[in-house]
């Protein structure tokens, strides 16, 4: 593609193609979009975040990431679509315009670049990072069990050969540590949305305990509104609730950590697919998935803007 | 490239807490190389697991021996992967 207008959002792309897309988007929208490098992966690839900002310094911000589990290709594809959508809607759509007039949006389209490249070259169903564990022949850590939130408690594995291996210690994965450092350094992130795929859920903390979080009532109500907006487009059925009560116990996960950092509006999505395709959702479903998810994202972002804390 | 010929994805329905625990036992059997797409949680919620071909018999025998119901959600993972590849090649050509 020669521009983000001719980029094909309805197919799956490699890491290089997505990185080229980011550069095009920045070049086409220099007043709105910039690209930040927040770190490097275990294998040395750059980790990029797109920043959408209309000015100001460390404004309240919303973080969105896609693809921390590399095989969940519809998330990276949706993230690419979201990036374009933000640039299209700014100045056109009142809600997005108002959000960007008050806040910044950070979007990390490929949160696990090593794993993503591995899914394109070697093992399509790879989920983890590609880091090595001393003393084990098994490779990789589940980056959604590696955060410093009840790290090592039930709901993650200490066995490097399992899919939910938590790693040796919290933040052992550079892909996780890079986000941790960025979020702490920024200090003004008010909403954090981590996007996964498979099983159609919208979840909030906690994952490590079935104790309700202190903001449960508000987060639950907002989740309900977001899911209602999402379902209004194609009728996709979503379930919502806390990670622990809705899906299963998961310690060391992303949004438990962000919530513990004081980011009240911490959510994680599981996008389309009730299981028929697993992580091989047909490319024809990318755009419908992104479109419906966008409605939920706007609902959450709009609420974050309207409820400063 | 890793080959997924004959891998199946099973959707397991654990009826009670005892059956959930049994599936958790399965999760701990490392040699089976199971890939839980949706892990065991509470009774009534479905569990999805990709089972490599060499482990299929052992897993099904285990489930049936404990009267845990399951269905085959994806018959052959590789055929889905092949479809995805074909689709990607077709789009590249276009």
Short mmCIF file of C-alpha atoms in Angstrom, two decimals:
data_model
loop_
_atom_site.label_atom_id
_atom_site.label_comp_id
_atom_site.label_asym_id
_atom_site.label_seq_id
_atom_site.Cartn_x
_atom_site.Cartn_y
_atom_site.Cartn_z
CA UNK A 1 0.00 0.00 0.00
CA UNK A 2 1.20 3.51 -0.79
CA UNK A 3 -1.00 5.19 1.76
CA UNK A 4 -3.25 4.33 4.66
CA UNK A 5 -6.17 4.90 2.31
CA UNK A 6 -5.11 2.06 0.05
CA UNK A 7 -3.93 -0.20 2.87
CA UNK A 8 -6.11 -3.30 2.95
CA UNK A 9 -7.64 -3.49 6.42
CA UNK A 10 -9.54 -6.64 5.52
CA UNK A 11 -6.55 -8.97 5.43
CA UNK A 12 -3.98 -10.12 7.93
CA UNK A 13 -0.59 -8.41 7.73
CA UNK A 14 2.94 -9.22 8.82
CA UNK A 15 4.81 -7.24 11.45
CA UNK A 16 6.80 -5.37 8.80
CA UNK A 17 3.63 -4.37 7.01
CA UNK A 18 2.04 -3.11 10.20
CA UNK A 19 5.15 -1.14 11.08
CA UNK A 20 5.13 0.39 7.58
CA UNK A 21 1.48 1.25 8.09
CA UNK A 22 2.36 3.11 11.29
CA UNK A 23 4.97 5.17 9.48
CA UNK A 24 2.50 6.07 6.76
CA UNK A 25 -0.12 7.09 9.30
CA UNK A 26 2.36 9.33 11.10
CA UNK A 27 3.56 10.88 7.84
CA UNK A 28 -0.01 11.59 6.72
CA UNK A 29 -1.11 13.06 10.07
CA UNK A 30 1.89 14.80 11.56
CA UNK A 31 -0.25 17.15 13.66
CA UNK A 32 -2.13 14.32 15.30
CA UNK A 33 -0.10 11.13 15.27
CA UNK A 34 3.42 10.37 16.40
CA UNK A 35 5.30 7.13 16.91
CA UNK A 36 7.11 6.39 20.15
CA UNK A 37 9.52 3.58 20.75
CA UNK A 38 9.01 2.35 24.29
CA UNK A 39 11.54 -0.48 24.26
CA UNK A 40 12.93 -3.47 22.45
CA UNK A 41 11.75 -7.05 22.45
CA UNK A 42 13.75 -10.04 23.65
CA UNK A 43 14.89 -10.63 20.07
CA UNK A 44 15.72 -6.96 19.59
CA UNK A 45 12.74 -5.72 17.64
CA UNK A 46 11.53 -2.19 18.40
CA UNK A 47 8.32 -1.85 20.39
CA UNK A 48 6.23 1.01 19.04
CA UNK A 49 3.27 2.95 20.37
CA UNK A 50 1.21 5.40 18.35
CA UNK A 51 0.37 8.59 20.17
CA UNK A 52 -2.72 10.53 19.12
CA UNK A 53 -2.56 14.00 20.57
CA UNK A 54 -3.78 17.48 19.78
CA UNK A 55 -1.25 19.09 22.07
CA UNK A 56 -0.42 19.61 25.71
CA UNK A 57 2.02 17.83 27.93
CA UNK A 58 1.13 14.58 29.66
CA UNK A 59 -2.54 15.15 29.31
CA UNK A 60 -4.87 12.60 30.81
CA UNK A 61 -4.61 9.64 28.51
CA UNK A 62 -6.19 6.41 27.41
CA UNK A 63 -4.06 3.39 26.61
CA UNK A 64 -5.16 0.68 24.18
CA UNK A 65 -3.05 -2.36 23.33
CA UNK A 66 -3.68 -5.23 20.97
CA UNK A 67 -1.86 -8.48 20.41
CA UNK A 68 -0.11 -9.28 23.67
CA UNK A 69 -0.96 -12.88 22.77
CA UNK A 70 0.62 -13.17 19.39
CA UNK A 71 -1.71 -15.72 17.81
CA UNK A 72 -4.77 -13.53 18.31
CA UNK A 73 -4.38 -12.00 14.88
CA UNK A 74 -7.75 -10.32 14.77
CA UNK A 75 -6.56 -8.04 17.59
CA UNK A 76 -3.54 -6.66 15.74
CA UNK A 77 -5.70 -6.31 12.63
CA UNK A 78 -8.36 -4.48 14.63
CA UNK A 79 -5.71 -2.25 16.21
CA UNK A 80 -4.58 -1.20 12.75
CA UNK A 81 -8.15 -0.37 11.82
CA UNK A 82 -8.63 1.60 15.08
CA UNK A 83 -5.56 3.70 14.31
CA UNK A 84 -6.94 4.73 10.95
CA UNK A 85 -10.40 5.26 12.42
CA UNK A 86 -9.09 7.71 15.01
CA UNK A 87 -7.50 9.85 12.31
CA UNK A 88 -10.66 9.71 10.21
CA UNK A 89 -12.99 10.59 13.06
CA UNK A 90 -10.99 13.40 14.59
CA UNK A 91 -12.63 16.61 13.45
CA UNK A 92 -15.63 14.69 12.09
CA UNK A 93 -17.08 12.69 14.95
CA UNK A 94 -18.04 14.85 17.96
CA UNK A 95 -17.14 12.22 20.56
CA UNK A 96 -13.68 11.43 19.21
CA UNK A 97 -13.01 15.11 18.62
CA UNK A 98 -14.00 15.93 22.20
CA UNK A 99 -11.92 13.05 23.59
CA UNK A 100 -8.84 14.16 21.68
CA UNK A 101 -9.40 17.78 22.63
CA UNK A 102 -9.05 16.79 26.27
CA UNK A 103 -6.98 13.64 26.29
CA UNK A 104 -4.31 11.70 24.43
CA UNK A 105 -4.73 8.17 23.14
CA UNK A 106 -1.86 5.70 23.08
CA UNK A 107 -2.24 2.65 20.87
CA UNK A 108 0.19 -0.27 20.86
CA UNK A 109 -0.85 -2.34 17.86
CA UNK A 110 1.63 -5.20 18.27
CA UNK A 111 2.34 -5.72 21.94
CA UNK A 112 4.29 -8.93 21.41
CA UNK A 113 6.27 -8.40 18.19
CA UNK A 114 8.56 -11.44 18.58
CA UNK A 115 5.64 -13.75 19.11
CA UNK A 116 3.73 -12.16 16.24
CA UNK A 117 6.65 -12.61 13.84
CA UNK A 118 6.93 -16.21 15.04
CA UNK A 119 3.26 -16.85 14.23
CA UNK A 120 3.89 -15.68 10.67
CA UNK A 121 6.99 -17.76 10.14
CA UNK A 122 7.02 -20.85 12.31
CA UNK A 123 4.09 -21.61 14.58
CA UNK A 124 0.73 -19.99 13.83
CA UNK A 125 -0.64 -20.88 17.25
CA UNK A 126 2.18 -19.43 19.34
CA UNK A 127 0.94 -17.34 22.25
CA UNK A 128 3.93 -16.37 24.36
CA UNK A 129 7.02 -14.21 24.16
CA UNK A 130 10.22 -15.74 22.78
CA UNK A 131 12.45 -15.36 25.81
CA UNK A 132 14.53 -18.25 27.06
CA UNK A 133 14.37 -19.64 30.57
CA UNK A 134 17.64 -20.85 32.06
CA UNK A 135 17.52 -24.56 32.77
CA UNK A 136 14.58 -25.26 30.50
CA UNK A 137 14.36 -26.22 26.86
CA UNK A 138 10.94 -24.60 26.66
CA UNK A 139 10.67 -21.07 25.31
CA UNK A 140 8.50 -18.11 26.14
CA UNK A 141 6.46 -16.54 28.90
CA UNK A 142 2.78 -15.68 28.88
CA UNK A 143 3.00 -11.88 29.03
CA UNK A 144 -0.47 -11.73 30.52
CA UNK A 145 0.73 -13.54 33.65
CA UNK A 146 3.97 -11.58 34.05
CA UNK A 147 2.68 -8.39 35.69
CA UNK A 148 3.32 -7.38 39.24
CA UNK A 149 -0.18 -8.08 40.49
CA UNK A 150 -0.44 -11.14 42.70
CA UNK A 151 2.41 -12.52 40.64
CA UNK A 152 2.94 -16.22 41.23
CA UNK A 153 -0.42 -16.86 42.83
CA UNK A 154 -2.87 -19.45 41.45
CA UNK A 155 -4.09 -18.80 37.94
CA UNK A 156 -0.65 -18.90 36.33
CA UNK A 157 1.89 -21.64 35.86
CA UNK A 158 5.42 -21.92 37.18
CA UNK A 159 6.26 -24.47 34.50
CA UNK A 160 8.09 -22.95 31.50
CA UNK A 161 6.60 -25.62 29.24
CA UNK A 162 3.01 -24.50 29.75
CA UNK A 163 1.10 -21.87 27.82
CA UNK A 164 0.42 -19.80 30.93
CA UNK A 165 3.97 -19.75 32.27
CA UNK A 166 4.30 -16.62 34.39
CA UNK A 167 8.07 -16.15 34.02
CA UNK A 168 10.79 -16.09 36.67
CA UNK A 169 9.70 -12.84 38.21
CA UNK A 170 7.25 -10.00 37.60
CA UNK A 171 8.22 -7.81 34.63
CA UNK A 172 10.84 -10.33 33.50
CA UNK A 173 9.53 -9.83 29.96
CA UNK A 174 10.81 -6.72 28.27
CA UNK A 175 7.51 -6.42 26.41
CA UNK A 176 5.77 -6.07 29.79
CA UNK A 177 8.46 -3.99 31.48
CA UNK A 178 8.40 -1.48 28.62
CA UNK A 179 4.72 -0.80 29.21
CA UNK A 180 5.18 -0.69 32.99
CA UNK A 181 7.94 1.90 32.65
CA UNK A 182 5.92 3.92 30.19
CA UNK A 183 2.76 3.94 32.31
CA UNK A 184 4.67 4.87 35.48
CA UNK A 185 6.66 7.57 33.74
CA UNK A 186 3.56 9.05 32.16
CA UNK A 187 1.64 9.05 35.42
CA UNK A 188 -1.60 10.35 33.98
CA UNK A 189 -3.20 7.41 32.23
CA UNK A 190 -6.86 7.26 33.18
CA UNK A 191 -8.11 4.39 31.07
CA UNK A 192 -6.31 1.20 30.07
CA UNK A 193 -7.83 -1.24 27.62
CA UNK A 194 -6.01 -4.44 26.73
CA UNK A 195 -7.49 -6.26 23.78
CA UNK A 196 -7.37 -10.01 23.34
CA UNK A 197 -9.46 -12.29 21.20
CA UNK A 198 -11.60 -15.39 21.41
CA UNK A 199 -14.70 -15.94 23.49
CA UNK A 200 -16.43 -12.53 23.31
CA UNK A 201 -16.00 -11.03 26.73
CA UNK A 202 -15.48 -7.62 28.30
CA UNK A 203 -13.71 -8.00 31.62
CA UNK A 204 -12.55 -5.84 34.49
CA UNK A 205 -10.44 -6.53 37.61
CA UNK A 206 -9.86 -8.65 39.51
CA UNK A 207 -8.46 -11.79 37.96
CA UNK A 208 -6.53 -13.12 40.91
CA UNK A 209 -9.33 -12.95 43.47
CA UNK A 210 -13.08 -13.17 43.47
CA UNK A 211 -13.26 -10.20 45.83
CA UNK A 212 -15.05 -7.39 43.98
CA UNK A 213 -12.87 -4.40 43.16
CA UNK A 214 -13.83 -1.14 44.92
CA UNK A 215 -15.22 0.34 41.69
CA UNK A 216 -17.09 -2.75 40.65
CA UNK A 217 -20.50 -1.11 40.36
CA UNK A 218 -19.33 1.63 38.03
CA UNK A 219 -17.11 -0.67 35.97
CA UNK A 220 -19.91 -3.17 35.62
CA UNK A 221 -22.40 -0.56 34.49
CA UNK A 222 -19.94 0.86 31.98
CA UNK A 223 -19.18 -2.64 30.70
CA UNK A 224 -22.88 -3.18 30.19
CA UNK A 225 -23.16 0.03 28.18
CA UNK A 226 -20.08 -0.83 26.12
CA UNK A 227 -21.33 -4.32 25.34
CA UNK A 228 -24.74 -2.95 24.40
CA UNK A 229 -23.10 -0.54 21.96
CA UNK A 230 -20.93 -3.33 20.55
CA UNK A 231 -23.85 -5.70 20.05
CA UNK A 232 -25.96 -3.05 18.37
CA UNK A 233 -23.99 -3.31 15.12
CA UNK A 234 -23.98 -7.00 14.23
CA UNK A 235 -25.72 -8.63 17.17
CA UNK A 236 -22.52 -10.22 18.50
CA UNK A 237 -23.20 -11.61 21.95
CA UNK A 238 -20.83 -10.58 24.71
CA UNK A 239 -20.57 -11.47 28.37
CA UNK A 240 -19.10 -9.06 30.88
CA UNK A 241 -17.89 -9.15 34.46
CA UNK A 242 -14.73 -9.58 36.47
CA UNK A 243 -12.02 -11.84 35.06
CA UNK A 244 -12.24 -14.20 38.01
CA UNK A 245 -15.98 -14.68 38.01
CA UNK A 246 -16.51 -14.58 34.26
CA UNK A 247 -13.69 -16.68 32.85
CA UNK A 248 -11.17 -18.04 35.34
CA UNK A 249 -8.60 -17.15 37.93
CA UNK A 250 -5.62 -15.41 36.34
CA UNK A 251 -2.88 -13.95 38.49
CA UNK A 252 -0.24 -11.52 37.25
CA UNK A 253 -2.49 -10.18 34.50
CA UNK A 254 -2.30 -6.80 32.84
CA UNK A 255 -5.37 -5.01 34.10
CA UNK A 256 -5.00 -6.13 37.71
CA UNK A 257 -1.67 -4.32 37.61
CA UNK A 258 -3.03 -1.21 35.92
CA UNK A 259 -5.89 -1.10 38.40
CA UNK A 260 -3.42 -1.40 41.27
CA UNK A 261 -1.62 1.62 39.80
CA UNK A 262 -4.76 3.67 40.24
CA UNK A 263 -6.07 3.39 36.68
CA UNK A 264 -9.70 2.92 37.54
CA UNK A 265 -10.97 2.28 34.06
CA UNK A 266 -9.04 -0.91 33.35
CA UNK A 267 -10.66 -3.34 30.95
CA UNK A 268 -9.74 -6.26 28.80
CA UNK A 269 -11.64 -7.46 25.77
CA UNK A 270 -11.89 -10.89 24.25
CA UNK A 271 -12.99 -10.23 20.67
CA UNK A 272 -15.08 -12.36 18.33
CA UNK A 273 -15.14 -16.09 18.03
CA UNK A 274 -17.08 -18.50 20.12
CA UNK A 275 -14.64 -21.24 19.24
CA UNK A 276 -15.51 -22.34 15.74
CA UNK A 277 -12.29 -20.91 14.34
CA UNK A 278 -10.11 -20.66 17.41
CA UNK A 279 -7.53 -18.03 16.64
CA UNK A 280 -7.98 -18.43 12.89
CA UNK A 281 -10.87 -16.06 12.42
CA UNK A 282 -11.44 -15.59 8.67
CA UNK A 283 -10.09 -12.32 7.33
CA UNK A 284 -13.57 -11.40 6.15
CA UNK A 285 -14.48 -10.91 9.82
CA UNK A 286 -11.70 -8.44 10.62
CA UNK A 287 -13.58 -5.28 9.71
CA UNK A 288 -16.89 -6.29 11.35
CA UNK A 289 -14.93 -7.21 14.48
CA UNK A 290 -13.08 -3.90 14.51
CA UNK A 291 -16.23 -1.90 13.78
CA UNK A 292 -18.25 -3.42 16.59
CA UNK A 293 -15.36 -3.21 19.05
CA UNK A 294 -14.85 0.43 18.17
CA UNK A 295 -18.36 1.23 19.40
CA UNK A 296 -17.50 -0.27 22.78
CA UNK A 297 -14.16 1.54 22.89
CA UNK A 298 -15.78 4.88 22.18
CA UNK A 299 -18.32 4.22 24.94
CA UNK A 300 -15.53 3.57 27.43
CA UNK A 301 -13.31 6.43 26.26
CA UNK A 302 -16.21 8.86 26.35
CA UNK A 303 -17.03 7.82 29.90
CA UNK A 304 -13.40 8.23 30.96
CA UNK A 305 -13.39 11.73 29.50
CA UNK A 306 -16.64 12.62 31.25
CA UNK A 307 -15.62 11.23 34.64
CA UNK A 308 -12.27 12.74 35.58
CA UNK A 309 -10.70 11.55 38.80
CA UNK B 1 6.65 -24.72 10.03
CA UNK B 2 4.93 -26.48 12.88
CA UNK B 3 2.46 -29.05 11.64
CA UNK B 4 -0.98 -29.27 13.24
CA UNK B 5 -2.34 -32.17 11.19
CA UNK B 6 -4.78 -34.17 13.26
CA UNK B 7 -4.84 -31.71 16.14
CA UNK B 8 -8.36 -31.28 17.42
CA UNK B 9 -9.97 -28.66 19.60
CA UNK B 10 -12.32 -30.15 22.16
CA UNK B 11 -15.00 -28.25 24.02
CA UNK B 12 -15.34 -29.84 27.42
CA UNK B 13 -18.33 -29.35 29.70
CA UNK B 14 -17.55 -30.02 33.32
CA UNK B 15 -20.79 -30.61 35.17
CA UNK B 16 -19.58 -30.08 38.71
CA UNK B 17 -16.57 -29.03 40.75
CA UNK B 18 -15.20 -32.58 40.84
CA UNK B 19 -15.12 -32.69 37.04
CA UNK B 20 -13.45 -29.26 36.93
CA UNK B 21 -10.75 -30.65 39.19
CA UNK B 22 -10.33 -33.67 36.92
CA UNK B 23 -9.78 -31.40 33.93
CA UNK B 24 -7.26 -29.44 35.97
CA UNK B 25 -5.41 -32.71 36.50
CA UNK B 26 -5.32 -33.07 32.75
CA UNK B 27 -3.85 -29.59 32.48
CA UNK B 28 -0.95 -30.69 34.67
CA UNK B 29 0.00 -33.63 32.45
CA UNK B 30 2.78 -31.91 30.59
CA UNK B 31 3.57 -34.79 28.25
CA UNK B 32 0.16 -34.43 26.60
CA UNK B 33 1.18 -30.95 25.38
CA UNK B 34 -2.32 -29.57 25.70
CA UNK B 35 -3.00 -25.99 24.74
CA UNK B 36 -5.90 -24.68 26.81
CA UNK B 37 -7.65 -21.92 24.87
CA UNK B 38 -10.16 -21.53 27.67
CA UNK B 39 -9.06 -23.06 30.91
CA UNK B 40 -11.06 -24.90 33.53
CA UNK B 41 -12.94 -22.45 35.72
CA UNK B 42 -16.28 -23.20 37.25
CA UNK B 43 -18.87 -25.88 36.51
CA UNK B 44 -21.02 -25.03 33.54
CA UNK B 45 -18.52 -22.85 31.72
CA UNK B 46 -16.98 -24.49 28.71
CA UNK B 47 -13.33 -25.45 28.46
CA UNK B 48 -11.63 -25.38 25.06
CA UNK B 49 -8.42 -27.26 24.53
CA UNK B 50 -6.26 -27.98 21.50
CA UNK B 51 -5.09 -31.56 21.65
CA UNK B 52 -2.14 -32.72 19.53
CA UNK B 53 -2.86 -35.85 17.49
CA UNK B 54 -0.70 -38.23 19.57
CA UNK B 55 -2.60 -37.21 22.72
CA UNK B 56 -6.15 -37.39 21.39
CA UNK B 57 -6.82 -40.96 22.39
CA UNK B 58 -5.45 -40.48 25.90
CA UNK B 59 -7.46 -37.31 26.47
CA UNK B 60 -10.73 -38.76 25.19
CA UNK B 61 -10.27 -41.93 27.23
CA UNK B 62 -9.59 -39.80 30.30
CA UNK B 63 -12.70 -37.69 29.76
CA UNK B 64 -14.94 -40.64 29.02
CA UNK B 65 -13.60 -42.60 31.99
CA UNK B 66 -14.68 -39.76 34.25
CA UNK B 67 -18.01 -39.23 32.46
CA UNK B 68 -17.01 -35.71 31.43
CA UNK B 69 -18.87 -34.65 28.32
CA UNK B 70 -17.10 -33.05 25.38
CA UNK B 71 -17.57 -32.27 21.73
CA UNK B 72 -15.13 -31.80 18.89
CA UNK B 73 -15.15 -28.12 18.05
CA UNK B 74 -12.40 -28.15 15.41
CA UNK B 75 -11.85 -31.47 13.65
CA UNK B 76 -8.45 -30.70 12.18
CA UNK B 77 -6.59 -27.55 13.08
CA UNK B 78 -4.25 -27.85 10.11
CA UNK B 79 -7.09 -27.72 7.60
CA UNK B 80 -8.17 -24.39 9.13
CA UNK B 81 -4.59 -23.16 8.97
CA UNK B 82 -4.40 -24.21 5.31
CA UNK B 83 -7.57 -22.27 4.58
CA UNK B 84 -6.10 -19.21 6.25
CA UNK B 85 -2.89 -19.55 4.24
CA UNK B 86 -4.78 -19.94 0.97
CA UNK B 87 -6.81 -16.87 1.78
CA UNK B 88 -3.67 -14.87 2.51
CA UNK B 89 -1.93 -16.01 -0.69
CA UNK B 90 -5.03 -15.16 -2.69
CA UNK B 91 -5.12 -11.65 -1.26
CA UNK B 92 -1.39 -11.19 -1.86
CA UNK B 93 -1.90 -12.10 -5.52
CA UNK B 94 -4.76 -9.70 -5.83
#
